[in-house]
Amino acid sequence: MMLPEDDTEVELSLATLEALHQVSYHAAGLILAPEKARMVQSRLRFRLRETGLTTFEAYLALVRSDAGASERRMMISALTTNVSHFFREPHHFEILADEILPLAQSQIKRGGRFRIWSAGCSNGQEAFSIVMHLLDRDPSLLNADFRILATDIDPKVISFARAAIYPDRMIEGIPENLRTRFMEPTLVKGQPAHKMIDTVRHLIRFKELNLMNAWPMSHVFDAIFCRNVVIYFDGPTQESLWPRFHAALAPQGRLFLGHSERVGNPDAVGFVISGPTTYSKSQSQKSSTSSTYDKQGKTNGSS
Ligand SMILES: C[S@@+](CC[C@H](N)C(=O)[O-])C[C@H]1O[C@@H](n2cnc3c(N)ncnc32)[C@H](O)[C@@H]1O
């Protein structure tokens, strides 16, 4: 049965919120604190309507059940916050171009590769900002073994990012010279929009990936951007991620976090702070020859 159009009377009790929190926490590390009740209620009402259920208790039973696996994904998608914009926190792009790019250029000259990971990439603005900024500094990267992996738990943002078409209201942060070089004007439902040109699009691989699960990548990254993602996780979940990011980072690489995120005890993980919410491997870790890691993020010593 469909919910009536005015379904504002459908109430989410604190007990059901707590039970939904258990589901979202185990599935994606997402915290649904009691003070988020109104937000959860308003985001999940749409899912109730889509599934034809009339109470949050019935919805809870569905997402808890084996048969509810696909709805669980939709629930996580509805609960994630996908706010992002182009060239957010621009100091990280400067560090990338000033400190990592020169190393990558000499790596490339020796026949090596240059790899970046945007973890929690939302609609792709972060990954496309990285590409545009680096190609602006060094156009020859187009002919190098240079790739970006961009991942997110939310399938909706991944398909949006793959299409790479942004309504004009979303592209305000892009400097005009980069927009005219790397994007072409188009229309979406009659509204002005811009699409990334194919040469830029093909440098990025967008993939669905839940950071709580095993990471299937078998090589390390010269830079990892995981910005404004761990803020939605609790302390233990964040702490479980730091060693995994450490293992996934090349010896001279950088981990970039969002402005309100910190590695709690960087020393203990083998990180040092090397800029604003920027981490590099501590000296002893840099000499490590490990360049691959297993699925739980432990280095395996091969080079
Ligand atoms: C606020 S956006 C950040 C986007 C971009 N990194 C930025 O700073 O603008 C947070 C993203 O993290 C993703 N996310 C949340 N939990 C996740 C998880 N367990 N695994 C992977 N991505 C997750 C969300 O889907 C969302 O797109």
Short mmCIF file of N, CA and C in Angstrom, two decimals, residues 2 12 36 60 102 129 207 210 271 281 298:
data_model
loop_
_atom_site.label_atom_id
_atom_site.label_comp_id
_atom_site.label_asym_id
_atom_site.label_seq_id
_atom_site.Cartn_x
_atom_site.Cartn_y
_atom_site.Cartn_z
N MET A 2 0.53 2.23 -0.84
CA MET A 2 1.36 3.45 -0.93
C MET A 2 1.04 4.36 0.24
N LEU A 12 8.91 8.15 13.29
CA LEU A 12 10.07 7.29 13.51
C LEU A 12 10.37 7.32 15.01
N LYS A 36 19.83 13.07 14.96
CA LYS A 36 19.63 13.05 13.50
C LYS A 36 18.25 12.51 13.13
N LEU A 60 12.16 -1.33 8.69
CA LEU A 60 13.28 -1.92 9.44
C LEU A 60 13.33 -3.43 9.22
N PRO A 102 56.13 16.57 -8.85
CA PRO A 102 57.52 16.41 -9.28
C PRO A 102 58.03 14.98 -9.07
N SER A 129 38.49 17.74 -10.30
CA SER A 129 39.31 18.90 -9.92
C SER A 129 40.79 18.51 -9.92
N LYS A 207 34.16 3.73 -9.40
CA LYS A 207 33.75 2.38 -8.96
C LYS A 207 32.99 2.48 -7.64
N ASN A 210 32.53 0.21 -0.80
CA ASN A 210 32.25 0.52 0.61
C ASN A 210 33.57 0.45 1.36
N PHE A 271 52.20 7.86 10.55
CA PHE A 271 52.01 9.07 9.76
C PHE A 271 52.68 10.26 10.46
N LYS A 281 54.01 9.53 5.22
CA LYS A 281 54.52 8.43 6.03
C LYS A 281 55.73 8.91 6.83
N LYS A 298 46.99 -4.98 5.06
CA LYS A 298 48.30 -5.26 5.64
C LYS A 298 49.31 -5.33 4.50
#
